[in-house]
Amino acid sequence: MELPLFDQVDDLVRAMTPEHLGELKTRSHRRGIKVWFGQEKAGKQHYEAQILARRHVDGQEGVAIEIGFHSEHADPSKNQAVLDHLTTSERQWRKLLGAEAQGGVFFGAENWRRVSEAWIEPNLEDGELSFEIAARLVDYLSALEPRLP
């Protein structure tokens, strides 16, 4: 029996994440996975790969997969401070993440900030998709976690 997409991603992220980043924690569900380090419960700063309504990305109908880092503090100024801090080291993380990674307001939540990318209309039946999502999520973990405040 094949595992659901994000359960597969969870297994792969656990296998691929470098140990030096810290104690990896994950929580997967039908529409995504949340990843963080250290504490038992996910904090306001974490990583996600998730299925989103495409309208939040480009205003069109359909689906997208968003992959990257989130800052979801209740105070928007804290989220902006985290994004500003990451921007100071952008030259370093951009080498691994490339132009696809974009910093800014979170898709559909004006108070939150992100450094992430969206894949428009992915083939959710593609057998390689779980590996592609996991590998890209690990890129974000590796590029951004050492640079977080």
PDB file of C-alpha atoms in Angstrom:
ATOM      1  CA  MET A   1       0.000   0.000   0.000  1.00  0.00           C
ATOM      2  CA  GLU A   2       1.390   3.380  -1.022  1.00  0.00           C
ATOM      3  CA  LEU A   3       1.665   6.115   1.601  1.00  0.00           C
ATOM      4  CA  PRO A   4      -0.173   9.393   0.979  1.00  0.00           C
ATOM      5  CA  LEU A   5       1.972  12.068  -0.676  1.00  0.00           C
ATOM      6  CA  PHE A   6       2.954  14.077   2.402  1.00  0.00           C
ATOM      7  CA  ASP A   7       3.586  10.974   4.519  1.00  0.00           C
ATOM      8  CA  GLN A   8       6.113   9.990   1.840  1.00  0.00           C
ATOM      9  CA  VAL A   9       7.576  13.506   1.952  1.00  0.00           C
ATOM     10  CA  ASP A  10       7.843  13.203   5.750  1.00  0.00           C
ATOM     11  CA  ASP A  11       9.842   9.960   5.515  1.00  0.00           C
ATOM     12  CA  LEU A  12      12.132  11.432   2.885  1.00  0.00           C
ATOM     13  CA  VAL A  13      12.736  14.705   4.746  1.00  0.00           C
ATOM     14  CA  ARG A  14      13.681  12.732   7.852  1.00  0.00           C
ATOM     15  CA  ALA A  15      16.184  10.694   5.828  1.00  0.00           C
ATOM     16  CA  MET A  16      17.650  13.640   3.893  1.00  0.00           C
ATOM     17  CA  THR A  17      17.971  16.406   6.513  1.00  0.00           C
ATOM     18  CA  PRO A  18      21.537  16.995   7.722  1.00  0.00           C
ATOM     19  CA  GLU A  19      21.895  16.151  11.424  1.00  0.00           C
ATOM     20  CA  HIS A  20      23.902  19.296  12.202  1.00  0.00           C
ATOM     21  CA  LEU A  21      20.743  21.406  11.748  1.00  0.00           C
ATOM     22  CA  GLY A  22      19.325  20.072  15.019  1.00  0.00           C
ATOM     23  CA  GLU A  23      16.577  17.814  16.286  1.00  0.00           C
ATOM     24  CA  LEU A  24      14.117  17.531  13.416  1.00  0.00           C
ATOM     25  CA  LYS A  25      10.383  17.531  14.123  1.00  0.00           C
ATOM     26  CA  THR A  26       7.650  16.977  11.548  1.00  0.00           C
ATOM     27  CA  ARG A  27       3.894  16.771  11.288  1.00  0.00           C
ATOM     28  CA  SER A  28       2.305  15.638   8.051  1.00  0.00           C
ATOM     29  CA  HIS A  29      -1.311  15.604   6.985  1.00  0.00           C
ATOM     30  CA  ARG A  30      -3.321  15.061   3.831  1.00  0.00           C
ATOM     31  CA  ARG A  31      -2.540  18.504   2.348  1.00  0.00           C
ATOM     32  CA  GLY A  32       0.962  19.193   3.633  1.00  0.00           C
ATOM     33  CA  ILE A  33       3.846  18.834   6.035  1.00  0.00           C
ATOM     34  CA  LYS A  34       5.212  21.173   8.706  1.00  0.00           C
ATOM     35  CA  VAL A  35       8.873  20.907   9.729  1.00  0.00           C
ATOM     36  CA  TRP A  36      10.749  22.561  12.602  1.00  0.00           C
ATOM     37  CA  PHE A  37      13.685  21.984  14.930  1.00  0.00           C
ATOM     38  CA  GLY A  38      14.006  21.451  18.678  1.00  0.00           C
ATOM     39  CA  GLN A  39      10.848  22.130  20.632  1.00  0.00           C
ATOM     40  CA  GLU A  40       8.036  19.584  20.789  1.00  0.00           C
ATOM     41  CA  LYS A  41       5.386  21.831  19.251  1.00  0.00           C
ATOM     42  CA  ALA A  42       5.929  23.776  16.055  1.00  0.00           C
ATOM     43  CA  GLY A  43       6.858  27.370  16.720  1.00  0.00           C
ATOM     44  CA  LYS A  44       5.771  30.445  14.830  1.00  0.00           C
ATOM     45  CA  GLN A  45       8.840  30.032  12.592  1.00  0.00           C
ATOM     46  CA  HIS A  46       8.845  26.771  10.654  1.00  0.00           C
ATOM     47  CA  TYR A  47       8.983  25.220   7.195  1.00  0.00           C
ATOM     48  CA  GLU A  48       6.108  23.837   5.183  1.00  0.00           C
ATOM     49  CA  ALA A  49       5.246  22.147   1.954  1.00  0.00           C
ATOM     50  CA  GLN A  50       1.545  22.331   1.296  1.00  0.00           C
ATOM     51  CA  ILE A  51      -1.172  22.307  -1.292  1.00  0.00           C
ATOM     52  CA  LEU A  52      -2.719  25.750  -1.709  1.00  0.00           C
ATOM     53  CA  ALA A  53      -5.525  27.113  -3.786  1.00  0.00           C
ATOM     54  CA  ARG A  54      -3.768  28.629  -6.785  1.00  0.00           C
ATOM     55  CA  ARG A  55      -5.854  31.828  -6.460  1.00  0.00           C
ATOM     56  CA  HIS A  56      -3.647  32.777  -3.489  1.00  0.00           C
ATOM     57  CA  VAL A  57      -0.564  32.602  -5.713  1.00  0.00           C
ATOM     58  CA  ASP A  58      -1.594  34.122  -9.050  1.00  0.00           C
ATOM     59  CA  GLY A  59      -5.344  34.683  -8.925  1.00  0.00           C
ATOM     60  CA  GLN A  60      -6.135  31.729 -11.190  1.00  0.00           C
ATOM     61  CA  GLU A  61      -8.242  28.656 -10.423  1.00  0.00           C
ATOM     62  CA  GLY A  62      -6.466  25.395  -9.643  1.00  0.00           C
ATOM     63  CA  VAL A  63      -3.853  24.190  -7.179  1.00  0.00           C
ATOM     64  CA  ALA A  64      -0.276  24.978  -6.271  1.00  0.00           C
ATOM     65  CA  ILE A  65       2.274  23.467  -3.939  1.00  0.00           C
ATOM     66  CA  GLU A  66       4.063  26.005  -1.770  1.00  0.00           C
ATOM     67  CA  ILE A  67       7.426  25.024  -0.284  1.00  0.00           C
ATOM     68  CA  GLY A  68       9.541  27.068   2.083  1.00  0.00           C
ATOM     69  CA  PHE A  69       9.908  28.967   5.340  1.00  0.00           C
ATOM     70  CA  HIS A  70       7.107  30.722   7.265  1.00  0.00           C
ATOM     71  CA  SER A  71       7.100  33.315  10.025  1.00  0.00           C
ATOM     72  CA  GLU A  72       3.623  33.319  11.574  1.00  0.00           C
ATOM     73  CA  HIS A  73       3.843  35.462  14.715  1.00  0.00           C
ATOM     74  CA  ALA A  74       0.656  37.273  15.745  1.00  0.00           C
ATOM     75  CA  ASP A  75       2.569  40.562  15.547  1.00  0.00           C
ATOM     76  CA  PRO A  76       3.225  41.425  11.874  1.00  0.00           C
ATOM     77  CA  SER A  77       6.276  43.503  12.853  1.00  0.00           C
ATOM     78  CA  LYS A  78       7.950  40.376  14.282  1.00  0.00           C
ATOM     79  CA  ASN A  79       7.340  38.556  11.011  1.00  0.00           C
ATOM     80  CA  GLN A  80       8.769  41.454   9.025  1.00  0.00           C
ATOM     81  CA  ALA A  81      11.814  41.568  11.323  1.00  0.00           C
ATOM     82  CA  VAL A  82      12.483  37.877  10.639  1.00  0.00           C
ATOM     83  CA  LEU A  83      12.162  38.434   6.888  1.00  0.00           C
ATOM     84  CA  ASP A  84      14.409  41.503   7.083  1.00  0.00           C
ATOM     85  CA  HIS A  85      17.005  39.464   8.986  1.00  0.00           C
ATOM     86  CA  LEU A  86      16.962  36.744   6.325  1.00  0.00           C
ATOM     87  CA  THR A  87      17.305  39.380   3.627  1.00  0.00           C
ATOM     88  CA  THR A  88      20.651  40.453   5.119  1.00  0.00           C
ATOM     89  CA  SER A  89      22.073  37.006   4.240  1.00  0.00           C
ATOM     90  CA  GLU A  90      20.253  36.602   0.938  1.00  0.00           C
ATOM     91  CA  ARG A  91      23.441  36.342  -1.123  1.00  0.00           C
ATOM     92  CA  GLN A  92      24.396  33.194   0.797  1.00  0.00           C
ATOM     93  CA  TRP A  93      21.039  31.390   0.753  1.00  0.00           C
ATOM     94  CA  ARG A  94      20.209  32.471  -2.785  1.00  0.00           C
ATOM     95  CA  LYS A  95      23.138  30.335  -4.014  1.00  0.00           C
ATOM     96  CA  LEU A  96      21.282  27.193  -2.901  1.00  0.00           C
ATOM     97  CA  LEU A  97      17.681  28.284  -3.400  1.00  0.00           C
ATOM     98  CA  GLY A  98      17.977  30.237  -6.647  1.00  0.00           C
ATOM     99  CA  ALA A  99      15.563  32.777  -8.075  1.00  0.00           C
ATOM    100  CA  GLU A 100      12.514  30.594  -7.337  1.00  0.00           C
ATOM    101  CA  ALA A 101      12.660  31.499  -3.637  1.00  0.00           C
ATOM    102  CA  GLN A 102      10.772  34.706  -2.986  1.00  0.00           C
ATOM    103  CA  GLY A 103      10.486  36.623   0.253  1.00  0.00           C
ATOM    104  CA  GLY A 104       7.356  38.537   1.107  1.00  0.00           C
ATOM    105  CA  VAL A 105       3.811  38.431   2.390  1.00  0.00           C
ATOM    106  CA  PHE A 106       2.437  34.935   2.855  1.00  0.00           C
ATOM    107  CA  PHE A 107      -0.088  33.707   0.294  1.00  0.00           C
ATOM    108  CA  GLY A 108      -3.503  34.625   1.659  1.00  0.00           C
ATOM    109  CA  ALA A 109      -2.347  35.902   5.093  1.00  0.00           C
ATOM    110  CA  GLU A 110      -1.215  39.536   5.126  1.00  0.00           C
ATOM    111  CA  ASN A 111       0.236  39.358   8.668  1.00  0.00           C
ATOM    112  CA  TRP A 112       2.623  36.480   7.965  1.00  0.00           C
ATOM    113  CA  ARG A 113       5.885  36.453   5.995  1.00  0.00           C
ATOM    114  CA  ARG A 114       7.621  33.780   3.954  1.00  0.00           C
ATOM    115  CA  VAL A 115      10.623  32.795   1.905  1.00  0.00           C
ATOM    116  CA  SER A 116       9.156  30.190  -0.397  1.00  0.00           C
ATOM    117  CA  GLU A 117       8.165  29.191  -3.881  1.00  0.00           C
ATOM    118  CA  ALA A 118       4.990  27.896  -5.481  1.00  0.00           C
ATOM    119  CA  TRP A 119       4.711  25.144  -8.047  1.00  0.00           C
ATOM    120  CA  ILE A 120       1.690  25.815 -10.218  1.00  0.00           C
ATOM    121  CA  GLU A 121      -0.542  22.877 -11.202  1.00  0.00           C
ATOM    122  CA  PRO A 122       1.809  20.067 -10.141  1.00  0.00           C
ATOM    123  CA  ASN A 123       0.934  16.542 -11.226  1.00  0.00           C
ATOM    124  CA  LEU A 124      -0.183  15.110  -7.883  1.00  0.00           C
ATOM    125  CA  GLU A 125      -0.116  11.610  -9.400  1.00  0.00           C
ATOM    126  CA  ASP A 126       3.582  11.819 -10.362  1.00  0.00           C
ATOM    127  CA  GLY A 127       5.491   9.093  -8.523  1.00  0.00           C
ATOM    128  CA  GLU A 128       8.545  11.354  -8.221  1.00  0.00           C
ATOM    129  CA  LEU A 129       6.682  14.295  -6.702  1.00  0.00           C
ATOM    130  CA  SER A 130       7.257  13.249  -3.080  1.00  0.00           C
ATOM    131  CA  PHE A 131      11.022  13.105  -3.665  1.00  0.00           C
ATOM    132  CA  GLU A 132      11.031  16.462  -5.482  1.00  0.00           C
ATOM    133  CA  ILE A 133       9.078  18.150  -2.678  1.00  0.00           C
ATOM    134  CA  ALA A 134      11.255  16.598   0.044  1.00  0.00           C
ATOM    135  CA  ALA A 135      14.502  17.515  -1.689  1.00  0.00           C
ATOM    136  CA  ARG A 136      13.386  21.097  -2.172  1.00  0.00           C
ATOM    137  CA  LEU A 137      12.152  21.387   1.410  1.00  0.00           C
ATOM    138  CA  VAL A 138      15.536  20.129   2.650  1.00  0.00           C
ATOM    139  CA  ASP A 139      17.168  22.819   0.487  1.00  0.00           C
ATOM    140  CA  TYR A 140      15.179  25.418   2.433  1.00  0.00           C
ATOM    141  CA  LEU A 141      16.074  23.834   5.776  1.00  0.00           C
ATOM    142  CA  SER A 142      19.756  23.786   4.866  1.00  0.00           C
ATOM    143  CA  ALA A 143      19.850  27.298   3.427  1.00  0.00           C
ATOM    144  CA  LEU A 144      17.753  29.187   5.991  1.00  0.00           C
ATOM    145  CA  GLU A 145      17.896  27.413   9.365  1.00  0.00           C
ATOM    146  CA  PRO A 146      21.525  28.421  10.081  1.00  0.00           C
ATOM    147  CA  ARG A 147      20.648  32.050   9.306  1.00  0.00           C
ATOM    148  CA  LEU A 148      17.525  32.470  11.445  1.00  0.00           C
ATOM    149  CA  PRO A 149      17.566  34.909  14.357  1.00  0.00           C
TER     150      PRO A 149
END
